[in-house]
């Protein structure tokens, strides 16, 4: 264990005992939802993990410590304090060295989860290749982290504001399997379909765990994407989303939003343009992913 890790006693006990643990990220708290939806999303995610028999381990950097498992006040701090840095792999060194707070992205959370020995992680949607990446080169570090760090990321696909075909191409290039959970199609975050195929379809948490065990046995390294479509009753149809997405992308362009600010800006604009509909769908898909992640952790 490295000296910068701070693992909550309950999480440490579960890891040591080989009991199920699910990692949760914190960028979604500080940058993915407005207050108080962010607190509600995070606390309900933890409750669902427990209900399914897993210990939740929300991950963030607090006062330069890599915290694995947060107290309620720490979640509230991440949800309300401004500004909280958005921390990916590249940011970890500077944030820890300066003793600051940071909310970890999918990539940042994977790094810390792997350090702690946690193998299953639930989020909303992974980052990916942004539309227009041929000009901007904006490709989320989440994809490269999946290529190198052995953590299963349970998500509702990649966020629909992205270029989904190119996102799948980059994952393929880097040898990252995209497994559809009870689906043949790569889900598009708020909607269940994208017209794009997954690499393999699995029907049960045990089947996901079996793939993870084989991959470890083969020494393949790197993570997997477990793509779990949003439930039909919470889905937003793609045709409905397209108008809001085009508007949000145009606003981002006009406002000159770049780099790490792009994703939070787009999600925030979608929440506003949709009158809260995307916010509700986002919460529901996160909770569904946590439930599945807990079952996979149990099967492991
Ligand atoms: N999933 C959500 N909401 C979010 C994110 C994921 O439902 O806000 C965050 C994750 O932390 C992911 C990040 O890593 O968006 C992607 O940011 P970027 O495109 O800058 O890599
Ligand atoms: Mn980016």
Short mmCIF file of C-alpha atoms in Angstrom, two decimals, residues 48-293:
data_model
loop_
_atom_site.label_atom_id
_atom_site.label_comp_id
_atom_site.label_asym_id
_atom_site.label_seq_id
_atom_site.Cartn_x
_atom_site.Cartn_y
_atom_site.Cartn_z
CA UNK A 48 -27.69 0.52 -3.57
CA UNK A 49 -24.22 -1.03 -3.40
CA UNK A 50 -24.89 -2.01 0.22
CA UNK A 51 -28.36 -3.29 -0.58
CA UNK A 52 -26.70 -5.60 -3.11
CA UNK A 53 -24.16 -6.82 -0.57
CA UNK A 54 -21.12 -4.78 -1.60
CA UNK A 55 -19.18 -2.11 0.26
CA UNK A 56 -19.17 1.19 -1.67
CA UNK A 57 -15.82 2.94 -2.03
CA UNK A 58 -16.27 6.45 -3.37
CA UNK A 59 -12.87 7.74 -4.45
CA UNK A 60 -11.57 11.32 -4.35
CA UNK A 61 -8.48 13.31 -3.40
CA UNK A 62 -8.97 15.21 -0.14
CA UNK A 63 -6.23 17.41 1.29
CA UNK A 64 -3.78 15.56 -0.92
CA UNK A 65 -4.81 12.09 0.31
CA UNK A 66 -6.09 9.45 -2.12
CA UNK A 67 -9.29 8.60 -0.24
CA UNK A 68 -11.06 5.32 -0.88
CA UNK A 69 -14.42 5.31 0.90
CA UNK A 70 -15.84 8.68 1.96
CA UNK A 71 -17.88 9.91 4.90
CA UNK A 72 -21.12 11.75 4.17
CA UNK A 73 -19.54 15.16 5.00
CA UNK A 74 -16.79 14.45 2.48
CA UNK A 75 -19.37 13.71 -0.22
CA UNK A 76 -21.16 16.95 0.66
CA UNK A 77 -17.91 18.88 0.53
CA UNK A 78 -17.19 17.56 -2.98
CA UNK A 79 -20.76 18.43 -3.98
CA UNK A 80 -20.70 22.03 -2.76
CA UNK A 81 -17.15 23.44 -2.55
CA UNK A 82 -16.01 25.46 -5.57
CA UNK A 83 -13.80 25.03 -7.40
CA UNK A 84 -12.87 21.36 -7.00
CA UNK A 85 -10.24 20.21 -9.48
CA UNK A 86 -11.16 17.48 -11.98
CA UNK A 87 -8.45 14.88 -11.52
CA UNK A 88 -7.38 12.43 -14.18
CA UNK A 89 -4.19 10.30 -14.18
CA UNK A 90 -2.05 13.24 -15.26
CA UNK A 91 -3.28 15.46 -12.40
CA UNK A 92 -2.73 13.07 -9.48
CA UNK A 93 0.89 13.98 -8.79
CA UNK A 94 0.40 17.73 -8.57
CA UNK A 95 -2.85 17.56 -6.56
CA UNK A 96 -1.37 15.17 -3.99
CA UNK A 97 1.90 17.09 -3.75
CA UNK A 98 0.08 20.37 -3.10
CA UNK A 99 -2.33 18.87 -0.58
CA UNK A 100 -5.41 19.96 -2.51
CA UNK A 101 -8.86 18.45 -3.05
CA UNK A 102 -9.85 16.85 -6.34
CA UNK A 103 -12.70 14.88 -7.85
CA UNK A 104 -11.47 11.84 -9.75
CA UNK A 105 -12.64 11.06 -13.30
CA UNK A 106 -13.13 7.54 -14.58
CA UNK A 107 -9.40 7.43 -15.39
CA UNK A 108 -8.34 8.89 -12.03
CA UNK A 109 -10.71 6.61 -10.13
CA UNK A 110 -9.43 3.52 -11.97
CA UNK A 111 -5.85 4.36 -11.01
CA UNK A 112 -6.71 4.68 -7.31
CA UNK A 113 -9.08 1.70 -7.27
CA UNK A 114 -6.35 -0.51 -8.72
CA UNK A 115 -3.87 0.75 -6.10
CA UNK A 116 -6.35 -0.25 -3.40
CA UNK A 117 -7.03 -3.66 -4.95
CA UNK A 118 -10.61 -2.92 -6.08
CA UNK A 119 -11.58 -4.57 -9.37
CA UNK A 120 -15.11 -3.34 -10.10
CA UNK A 121 -16.15 0.29 -10.62
CA UNK A 122 -19.52 1.80 -11.49
CA UNK A 123 -20.06 5.15 -13.18
CA UNK A 124 -22.54 6.81 -15.54
CA UNK A 125 -20.75 6.89 -18.86
CA UNK A 126 -17.10 6.75 -19.79
CA UNK A 127 -15.40 9.60 -21.61
CA UNK A 128 -14.47 8.98 -25.23
CA UNK A 129 -13.57 10.54 -28.54
CA UNK A 130 -15.21 13.94 -28.86
CA UNK A 131 -16.97 14.96 -32.04
CA UNK A 132 -14.51 16.97 -34.12
CA UNK A 133 -11.54 15.15 -32.54
CA UNK A 134 -9.82 15.23 -35.93
CA UNK A 135 -9.40 18.97 -35.28
CA UNK A 136 -9.20 19.13 -31.48
CA UNK A 137 -7.50 15.79 -30.69
CA UNK A 138 -9.90 15.65 -27.71
CA UNK A 139 -9.90 11.98 -26.70
CA UNK A 140 -10.67 11.18 -23.06
CA UNK A 141 -7.89 9.75 -20.94
CA UNK A 142 -10.53 7.26 -19.77
CA UNK A 143 -9.93 5.22 -22.94
CA UNK A 144 -6.18 4.96 -22.40
CA UNK A 145 -6.67 4.13 -18.73
CA UNK A 146 -8.94 1.27 -19.74
CA UNK A 147 -6.09 0.05 -21.93
CA UNK A 148 -3.64 -0.18 -19.03
CA UNK A 149 -5.46 -0.63 -15.72
CA UNK A 150 -7.22 -3.85 -14.74
CA UNK A 151 -10.58 -2.59 -13.48
CA UNK A 152 -14.02 -3.46 -14.86
CA UNK A 153 -15.95 -0.26 -15.58
CA UNK A 154 -19.72 -0.69 -15.50
CA UNK A 155 -21.32 2.13 -17.48
CA UNK A 156 -24.24 2.97 -19.75
CA UNK A 157 -21.85 3.27 -22.69
CA UNK A 158 -20.06 6.47 -23.56
CA UNK A 159 -21.77 9.84 -23.23
CA UNK A 160 -23.99 10.57 -26.20
CA UNK A 161 -22.34 13.95 -26.83
CA UNK A 162 -19.30 12.00 -28.06
CA UNK A 163 -18.44 10.39 -31.36
CA UNK A 164 -19.47 6.85 -30.48
CA UNK A 165 -18.14 5.01 -33.58
CA UNK A 166 -14.70 6.59 -33.09
CA UNK A 167 -14.82 5.84 -29.35
CA UNK A 168 -15.29 2.14 -30.14
CA UNK A 169 -12.47 2.28 -32.71
CA UNK A 170 -10.03 3.65 -30.14
CA UNK A 171 -11.07 1.04 -27.58
CA UNK A 172 -10.52 -1.67 -30.19
CA UNK A 173 -7.09 -0.29 -31.10
CA UNK A 174 -6.08 -0.47 -27.44
CA UNK A 175 -7.43 -3.97 -26.91
CA UNK A 176 -10.24 -2.99 -24.54
CA UNK A 177 -13.21 -5.36 -24.69
CA UNK A 178 -16.66 -3.79 -24.76
CA UNK A 179 -19.09 -6.30 -23.28
CA UNK A 180 -22.81 -5.72 -23.67
CA UNK A 181 -24.85 -6.64 -20.62
CA UNK A 182 -28.00 -8.24 -22.04
CA UNK A 183 -27.56 -6.19 -25.22
CA UNK A 184 -25.98 -6.59 -28.66
CA UNK A 185 -25.74 -2.84 -29.10
CA UNK A 186 -23.40 -0.35 -27.51
CA UNK A 187 -25.76 1.80 -25.41
CA UNK A 188 -25.66 5.58 -25.90
CA UNK A 189 -25.90 6.74 -22.26
CA UNK A 190 -29.39 8.34 -22.10
CA UNK A 191 -30.68 5.96 -24.76
CA UNK A 192 -30.44 2.19 -25.09
CA UNK A 193 -29.29 2.02 -28.68
CA UNK A 194 -26.62 3.49 -30.91
CA UNK A 195 -26.74 1.23 -33.95
CA UNK A 196 -23.22 0.06 -33.00
CA UNK A 197 -22.39 -3.48 -31.93
CA UNK A 198 -20.60 -4.60 -28.79
CA UNK A 199 -17.78 -7.17 -28.94
CA UNK A 200 -19.64 -9.80 -26.94
CA UNK A 201 -22.95 -10.12 -25.16
CA UNK A 202 -23.17 -11.45 -21.60
CA UNK A 203 -26.32 -12.33 -19.70
CA UNK A 204 -25.31 -12.63 -16.03
CA UNK A 205 -22.90 -11.13 -13.48
CA UNK A 206 -21.28 -14.57 -13.25
CA UNK A 207 -20.46 -14.47 -16.97
CA UNK A 208 -18.81 -11.06 -16.54
CA UNK A 209 -16.81 -12.38 -13.58
CA UNK A 210 -15.76 -15.39 -15.65
CA UNK A 211 -14.39 -13.12 -18.40
CA UNK A 212 -12.47 -11.13 -15.78
CA UNK A 213 -10.96 -14.28 -14.28
CA UNK A 214 -9.89 -15.62 -17.67
CA UNK A 215 -8.34 -12.30 -18.63
CA UNK A 216 -6.39 -12.23 -15.36
CA UNK A 217 -5.30 -15.83 -15.88
CA UNK A 218 -4.04 -14.93 -19.33
CA UNK A 219 -2.18 -11.93 -17.93
CA UNK A 220 -3.75 -9.65 -20.52
CA UNK A 221 -3.72 -6.52 -18.36
CA UNK A 222 -5.99 -3.56 -18.90
CA UNK A 223 -9.64 -3.12 -18.07
CA UNK A 224 -13.00 -3.97 -19.59
CA UNK A 225 -16.10 -1.96 -20.38
CA UNK A 226 -19.34 -3.53 -19.17
CA UNK A 227 -22.01 -1.66 -21.10
CA UNK A 228 -25.35 -1.73 -19.31
CA UNK A 229 -28.18 0.06 -21.14
CA UNK A 230 -30.40 2.47 -19.21
CA UNK A 231 -33.74 0.87 -18.24
CA UNK A 232 -36.46 1.34 -20.91
CA UNK A 233 -38.69 3.31 -18.52
CA UNK A 234 -35.94 5.93 -17.99
CA UNK A 235 -34.62 6.10 -21.53
CA UNK A 236 -34.67 9.32 -23.59
CA UNK A 237 -35.19 8.65 -27.29
CA UNK A 238 -32.28 9.54 -29.53
CA UNK A 239 -34.43 11.78 -31.75
CA UNK A 240 -35.41 13.82 -28.69
CA UNK A 241 -31.81 14.10 -27.53
CA UNK A 242 -30.34 15.13 -30.88
CA UNK A 243 -31.77 18.66 -30.80
CA UNK A 244 -30.47 19.36 -27.29
CA UNK A 245 -27.11 17.79 -28.11
CA UNK A 246 -26.63 19.91 -31.24
CA UNK A 247 -27.56 23.03 -29.30
CA UNK A 248 -25.19 22.20 -26.43
CA UNK A 249 -22.31 21.43 -28.82
CA UNK A 250 -22.88 24.71 -30.69
CA UNK A 251 -22.88 26.64 -27.41
CA UNK A 252 -19.64 24.98 -26.30
CA UNK A 253 -18.02 25.88 -29.60
CA UNK A 254 -19.24 29.49 -29.49
CA UNK A 255 -18.07 29.89 -25.89
CA UNK A 256 -14.65 28.44 -26.75
CA UNK A 257 -14.90 25.67 -24.13
CA UNK A 258 -11.82 23.45 -24.32
CA UNK A 259 -10.07 20.53 -22.66
CA UNK A 260 -11.35 19.19 -19.36
CA UNK A 261 -14.18 21.74 -19.24
CA UNK A 262 -15.94 20.32 -22.31
CA UNK A 263 -17.72 17.36 -20.72
CA UNK A 264 -19.01 19.19 -17.60
CA UNK A 265 -20.19 22.08 -19.80
CA UNK A 266 -22.09 19.79 -22.19
CA UNK A 267 -23.72 17.77 -19.40
CA UNK A 268 -24.76 20.97 -17.62
CA UNK A 269 -26.26 22.46 -20.78
CA UNK A 270 -28.16 19.23 -21.52
CA UNK A 271 -29.59 19.24 -18.00
CA UNK A 272 -30.81 22.80 -18.57
CA UNK A 273 -32.03 22.41 -22.17
CA UNK A 274 -33.96 19.24 -21.33
CA UNK A 275 -35.66 20.82 -18.33
CA UNK A 276 -34.03 18.28 -16.02
CA UNK A 277 -34.89 15.19 -18.10
CA UNK A 278 -31.26 14.25 -18.74
CA UNK A 279 -30.44 14.78 -15.08
CA UNK A 280 -33.10 12.26 -14.04
CA UNK A 281 -31.99 9.75 -16.70
CA UNK A 282 -28.35 10.21 -15.65
CA UNK A 283 -29.16 9.44 -12.00
CA UNK A 284 -31.19 6.39 -12.92
CA UNK A 285 -28.51 4.93 -15.17
CA UNK A 286 -25.82 5.46 -12.52
CA UNK A 287 -27.91 3.63 -9.93
CA UNK A 288 -28.60 0.77 -12.31
CA UNK A 289 -24.86 0.48 -13.04
CA UNK A 290 -24.05 0.41 -9.32
CA UNK A 291 -26.52 -2.45 -8.82
CA UNK A 292 -24.93 -4.46 -11.61
CA UNK A 293 -21.39 -3.66 -10.45
#
